[in-house]
Amino acid sequence: VALCDGQGGCSAATLQEWKGSWTASMWAAEHGLLLARVIPYDAQYRLSSHRGVDRPFKLGKSPKLHVFVKPDGVIKAPTEFQLCCRHELHIVIPDDDGVSAVCSLDQILAGDAIESIIQSNCVPEGVRVEVPARQILEIHESHGLSRIAVFLVVYCSESYPVTREMADQWREMVECEVSKYVPLRENRRGRTVSRP
C-alpha cells in the first residue's frame, strides 16, 4: 500500500502525528497482518485527481510503500513498525522470604521470574514480553502498611500481530498465572491494557 508522507504513522514523532495517520500497523494487526517493511515509494503514474480534473495530488516529500505480510511463524517484522501494549502488574510482597518452590522473592522483584512466567505460559510464540520498569511501593491501606511491587509489562509483536483485545486477554491470563506464585493487589486486577 502506497501512502503519502505521514499517512502510515511509522514516522510519527508525536502522539498527535500518530493519531492523525492511518495507523497502518494497528489496522494490519486487526486483520491478522504484520507490517513487514516500509520503503521509499517512487510514483510511476500520472498524478491526477479522481474526478477528472487534471490537477495532481500532493505526495509529500517522501511517500512510503507499506508492505504487509500474513504471519507464518518464520517472518520477523522489524520491531519499530510493530505495536506494543502495556499494563501494570501489582504484586503484594509477602512478609517472609520464601515465595514459592519455583522462584525466590529476589527473582520476583528483579522481574526475571515474572517475565519468564508470562513468556512461557501466557503469550503465543512470536510475541515478545518485556518488563522494562519495576518499583517497590509502601502503601497505607485500611488493614495497615503493605509493600507492593509494581511491574510494567509490555507485549510486543515480532512474528505474531498484537491487538489491544489480544493483549487484554493475555493480561487476564497473566494475572491468573502469576497469582499462583504470589498474591496480587486485588484492587488493581482487571484493568485493561493501554492502547497501542
XYZ file of C-alpha atoms in Angstrom:
196
model
C 0.000 0.000 0.000
C 1.488 3.342 -1.048
C 0.797 6.163 1.412
C 1.701 9.835 1.376
C 4.217 11.246 3.808
C 2.929 10.805 7.370
C -0.159 8.745 6.487
C 1.214 5.388 7.658
C 2.108 6.519 11.163
C 5.529 4.821 11.224
C 7.412 8.097 11.068
C 5.217 9.803 13.688
C 7.298 11.692 16.221
C 4.381 12.647 18.464
C 1.167 11.073 19.663
C -0.769 13.684 17.694
C 1.000 12.702 14.445
C 0.246 9.022 15.167
C -3.442 9.763 15.786
C -3.569 11.817 12.574
C -2.174 8.965 10.489
C -3.916 5.921 9.077
C -2.221 3.876 11.824
C -1.213 1.242 9.290
C 0.317 -1.243 11.726
C -2.724 -1.119 14.021
C -5.190 -1.864 11.222
C -2.889 -4.529 9.831
C -2.835 -6.297 13.217
C -6.634 -6.032 13.463
C -6.801 -8.036 10.228
C -4.122 -10.580 11.107
C -1.263 -8.954 9.174
C 2.196 -7.700 10.090
C 3.754 -4.558 8.695
C 6.944 -6.114 7.302
C 8.662 -3.228 5.513
C 8.366 0.463 4.830
C 10.380 1.628 1.831
C 10.519 4.832 -0.232
C 7.947 4.919 -2.995
C 8.523 6.434 -6.423
C 5.198 7.069 -8.142
C 5.356 5.819 -11.733
C 1.960 7.015 -12.855
C 0.188 10.236 -13.725
C -0.805 12.091 -10.586
C -4.261 13.410 -11.448
C -7.396 13.671 -9.376
C -10.160 11.084 -9.342
C -12.881 13.491 -10.508
C -11.491 14.070 -13.964
C -9.890 17.393 -13.161
C -6.287 17.235 -14.271
C -4.725 18.571 -11.066
C -2.007 16.482 -9.457
C -2.405 15.433 -5.843
C 0.412 16.033 -3.384
C 2.545 13.074 -2.406
C 4.514 14.943 0.217
C 8.287 14.932 0.440
C 8.752 11.216 0.952
C 5.886 8.846 0.128
C 6.318 5.332 1.513
C 5.336 1.877 0.341
C 3.990 -0.222 3.230
C 4.429 -3.966 2.723
C 2.152 -6.247 4.759
C 2.551 -9.991 5.232
C 0.493 -12.814 6.666
C 2.377 -14.140 9.714
C 3.781 -17.621 9.178
C 5.881 -18.014 12.335
C 9.097 -17.529 10.366
C 8.938 -13.887 9.264
C 10.084 -11.485 11.959
C 8.873 -7.980 11.288
C 11.051 -5.044 12.372
C 10.140 -4.024 15.913
C 9.981 -0.317 15.086
C 6.897 -0.934 12.903
C 5.024 -3.221 15.290
C 2.558 -2.450 18.028
C 3.078 -2.887 21.738
C 0.525 -2.823 24.546
C 1.308 -2.465 28.228
C -0.214 -2.764 31.672
C 0.854 -2.680 35.291
C 1.027 -5.792 37.425
C 0.790 -5.121 41.194
C 2.182 -7.843 43.446
C 1.848 -7.863 47.224
C 5.284 -8.592 48.678
C 4.894 -11.268 51.363
C 6.485 -10.778 54.770
C 8.523 -13.989 54.524
C 11.328 -14.545 52.015
C 10.149 -17.870 50.606
C 7.592 -17.030 47.927
C 7.283 -20.427 46.281
C 9.215 -23.516 45.373
C 9.523 -22.216 41.798
C 11.200 -18.868 42.401
C 12.603 -16.698 45.166
C 11.424 -13.253 46.244
C 14.597 -11.738 44.736
C 13.817 -13.311 41.347
C 10.262 -11.968 41.520
C 11.388 -8.444 42.452
C 14.072 -8.378 39.741
C 11.334 -9.046 37.200
C 13.099 -12.054 35.677
C 10.680 -14.610 37.123
C 7.650 -12.520 36.129
C 8.923 -12.159 32.554
C 9.701 -15.873 32.340
C 6.282 -16.930 33.709
C 4.484 -14.673 31.235
C 6.624 -15.551 28.199
C 6.377 -19.298 28.725
C 2.753 -19.617 29.916
C 0.619 -16.707 28.726
C 1.521 -15.366 25.283
C 1.861 -17.114 21.913
C 5.191 -17.618 20.211
C 6.034 -14.533 18.180
C 5.087 -12.071 20.924
C 7.953 -10.648 22.981
C 7.347 -9.868 26.652
C 9.343 -7.140 28.360
C 9.329 -5.895 31.941
C 11.169 -2.589 31.410
C 10.224 -0.922 34.702
C 9.577 -2.036 38.251
C 9.108 -0.176 41.502
C 8.588 -1.083 45.168
C 5.923 0.966 46.975
C 4.810 1.132 50.585
C 1.085 1.782 50.662
C -1.059 2.591 53.672
C -4.278 0.636 53.291
C -7.178 0.009 55.661
C -5.562 -3.149 57.068
C -2.163 -1.486 57.580
C 1.045 -0.983 55.646
C 1.591 -3.084 52.509
C 4.652 -3.430 50.345
C 3.764 -3.630 46.664
C 5.965 -4.429 43.679
C 4.667 -2.720 40.525
C 5.818 -4.092 37.178
C 5.252 -2.549 33.766
C 4.521 -5.498 31.452
C 4.806 -4.895 27.700
C 3.643 -7.204 24.886
C 5.399 -6.512 21.561
C 4.691 -8.015 18.176
C 7.568 -9.819 16.463
C 6.149 -12.504 14.211
C 2.582 -12.506 15.545
C 0.268 -9.466 15.361
C -0.700 -7.765 18.630
C -4.029 -6.042 19.123
C -5.381 -4.407 22.246
C -8.046 -7.097 22.591
C -5.456 -9.889 22.425
C -3.178 -8.117 24.891
C -6.089 -7.732 27.292
C -6.753 -11.485 27.127
C -3.068 -12.118 27.844
C -3.232 -9.693 30.791
C -6.080 -11.724 32.239
C -4.074 -14.943 31.803
C -1.014 -13.285 33.376
C -2.987 -12.266 36.463
C -4.272 -15.839 36.889
C -0.857 -17.417 36.303
C 1.197 -15.048 38.480
C -1.331 -15.281 41.320
C -0.404 -18.981 41.582
C 3.042 -17.900 42.807
C 2.498 -14.595 44.637
C -0.565 -12.638 45.789
C -1.747 -9.795 43.563
C -3.145 -6.477 44.721
C -6.845 -7.136 44.198
C -7.927 -3.546 43.533
C -5.535 -3.391 40.558
C -6.693 -6.583 38.824
C -8.756 -6.464 35.651
C -7.592 -3.080 34.363
C -7.403 -3.022 30.574
C -4.137 -2.700 28.695
C -3.017 0.531 27.052
C -3.898 1.489 23.537
C -1.127 0.537 21.092
